[in-house]
C-alpha atoms as a PDB file:
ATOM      1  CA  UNK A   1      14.930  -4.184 -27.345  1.00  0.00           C
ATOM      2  CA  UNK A   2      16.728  -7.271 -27.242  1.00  0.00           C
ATOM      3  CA  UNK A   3      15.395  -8.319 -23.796  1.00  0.00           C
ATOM      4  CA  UNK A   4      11.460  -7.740 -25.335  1.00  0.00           C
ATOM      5  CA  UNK A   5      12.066 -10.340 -27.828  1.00  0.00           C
ATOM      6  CA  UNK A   6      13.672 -12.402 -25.840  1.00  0.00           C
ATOM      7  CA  UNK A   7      10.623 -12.386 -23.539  1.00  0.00           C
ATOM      8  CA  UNK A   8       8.229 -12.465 -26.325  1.00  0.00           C
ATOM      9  CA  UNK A   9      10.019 -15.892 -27.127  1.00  0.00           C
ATOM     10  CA  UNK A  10      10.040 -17.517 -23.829  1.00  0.00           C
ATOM     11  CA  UNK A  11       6.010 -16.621 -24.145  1.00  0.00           C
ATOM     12  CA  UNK A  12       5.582 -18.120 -27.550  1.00  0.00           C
ATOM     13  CA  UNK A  13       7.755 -21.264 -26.660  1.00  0.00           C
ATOM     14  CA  UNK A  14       5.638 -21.340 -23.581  1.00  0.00           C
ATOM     15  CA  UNK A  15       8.635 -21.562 -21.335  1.00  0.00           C
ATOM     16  CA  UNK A  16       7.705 -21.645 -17.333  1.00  0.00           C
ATOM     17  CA  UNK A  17       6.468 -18.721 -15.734  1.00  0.00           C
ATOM     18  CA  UNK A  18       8.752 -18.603 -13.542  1.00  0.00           C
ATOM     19  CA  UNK A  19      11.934 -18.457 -15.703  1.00  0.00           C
ATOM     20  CA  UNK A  20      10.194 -15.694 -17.630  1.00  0.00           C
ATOM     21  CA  UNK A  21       9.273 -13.528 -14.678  1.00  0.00           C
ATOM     22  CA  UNK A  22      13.114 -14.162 -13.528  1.00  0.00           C
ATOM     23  CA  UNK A  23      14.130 -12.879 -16.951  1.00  0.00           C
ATOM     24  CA  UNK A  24      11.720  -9.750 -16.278  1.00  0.00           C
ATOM     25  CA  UNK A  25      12.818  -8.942 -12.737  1.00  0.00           C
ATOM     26  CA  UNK A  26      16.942  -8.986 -14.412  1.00  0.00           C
ATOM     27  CA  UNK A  27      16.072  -6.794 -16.910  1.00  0.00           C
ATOM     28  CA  UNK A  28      14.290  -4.382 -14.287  1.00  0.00           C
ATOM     29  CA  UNK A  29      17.238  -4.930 -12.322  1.00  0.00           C
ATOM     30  CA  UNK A  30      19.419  -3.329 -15.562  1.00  0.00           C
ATOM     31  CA  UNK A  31      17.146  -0.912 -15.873  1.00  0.00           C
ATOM     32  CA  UNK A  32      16.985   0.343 -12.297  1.00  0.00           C
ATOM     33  CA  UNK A  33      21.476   0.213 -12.381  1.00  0.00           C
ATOM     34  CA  UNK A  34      20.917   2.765 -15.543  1.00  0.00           C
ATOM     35  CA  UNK A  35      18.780   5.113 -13.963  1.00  0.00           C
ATOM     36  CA  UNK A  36      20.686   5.269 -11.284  1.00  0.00           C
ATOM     37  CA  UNK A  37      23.788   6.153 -13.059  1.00  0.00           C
ATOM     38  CA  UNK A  38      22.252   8.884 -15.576  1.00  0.00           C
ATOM     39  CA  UNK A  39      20.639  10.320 -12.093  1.00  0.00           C
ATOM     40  CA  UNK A  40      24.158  10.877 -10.555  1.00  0.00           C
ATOM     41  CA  UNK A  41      25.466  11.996 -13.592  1.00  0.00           C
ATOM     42  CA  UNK A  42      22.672  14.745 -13.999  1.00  0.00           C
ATOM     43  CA  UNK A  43      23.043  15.558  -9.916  1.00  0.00           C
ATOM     44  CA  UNK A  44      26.899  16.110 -10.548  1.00  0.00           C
ATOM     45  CA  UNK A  45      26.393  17.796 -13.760  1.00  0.00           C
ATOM     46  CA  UNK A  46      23.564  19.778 -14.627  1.00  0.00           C
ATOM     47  CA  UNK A  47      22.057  20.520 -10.667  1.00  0.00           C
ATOM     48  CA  UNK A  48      25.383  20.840  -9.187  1.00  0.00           C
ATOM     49  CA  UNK A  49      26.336  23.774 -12.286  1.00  0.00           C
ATOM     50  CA  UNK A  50      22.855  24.982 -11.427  1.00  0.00           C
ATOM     51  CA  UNK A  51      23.690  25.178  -8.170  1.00  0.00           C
ATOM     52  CA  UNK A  52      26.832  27.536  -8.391  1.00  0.00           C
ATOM     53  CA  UNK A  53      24.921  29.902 -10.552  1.00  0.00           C
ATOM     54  CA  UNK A  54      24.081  33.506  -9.718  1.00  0.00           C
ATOM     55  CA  UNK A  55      20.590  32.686 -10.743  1.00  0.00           C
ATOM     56  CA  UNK A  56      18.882  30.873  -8.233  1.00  0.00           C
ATOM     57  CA  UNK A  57      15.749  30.881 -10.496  1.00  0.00           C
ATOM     58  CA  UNK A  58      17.674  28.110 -12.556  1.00  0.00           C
ATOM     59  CA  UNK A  59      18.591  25.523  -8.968  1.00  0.00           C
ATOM     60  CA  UNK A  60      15.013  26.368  -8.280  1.00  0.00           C
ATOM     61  CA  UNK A  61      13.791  25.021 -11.512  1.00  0.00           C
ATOM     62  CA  UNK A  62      15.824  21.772 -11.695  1.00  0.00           C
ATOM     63  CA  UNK A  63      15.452  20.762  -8.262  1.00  0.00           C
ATOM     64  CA  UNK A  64      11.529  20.979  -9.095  1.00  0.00           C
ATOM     65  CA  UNK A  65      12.088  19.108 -11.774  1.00  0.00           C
ATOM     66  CA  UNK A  66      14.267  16.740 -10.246  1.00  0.00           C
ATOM     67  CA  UNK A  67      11.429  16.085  -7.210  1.00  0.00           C
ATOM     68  CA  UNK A  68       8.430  15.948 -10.024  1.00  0.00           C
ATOM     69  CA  UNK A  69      10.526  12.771 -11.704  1.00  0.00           C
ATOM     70  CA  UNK A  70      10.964  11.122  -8.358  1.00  0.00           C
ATOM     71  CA  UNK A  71       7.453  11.503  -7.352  1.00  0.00           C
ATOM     72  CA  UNK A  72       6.250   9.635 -10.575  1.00  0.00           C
END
């Protein structure tokens, strides 16, 4: 949690807000990039193999769980 600390610092050193909420939004920003990736790796992966299975039960279930994340 390097980018925690780092915050934690600018805080302590009493840096101005406005650097500190730019360091916030670029580590949101890195976040966001991630999620995105491990999304289309789980949509080409484990819905797409779900998908092409005989049992529709198991799409079903991971599309539902798919739209349950994305609601939250």
């Amino acid at each position: 949690f390097p980018v925690t600390i780092g915050v934690q610092r600018m805080i302590l050193e009493q840096r101005y807000c406005p650097e500190i909420i730019q360091q916030l939004r670029a580590a949101n920003s890195a976040i966001k990039t991630l999620e995105l990736e491990i999304l289309k790796g789980h949509l080409n992966s484990c819905i797409r193999t779900s998908a092409k299975s005989d049992k529709n039960s198991a799409f079903e279930a991971k599309l539902k769980e798919l739209l349950d994340l994305i609601k939250t």
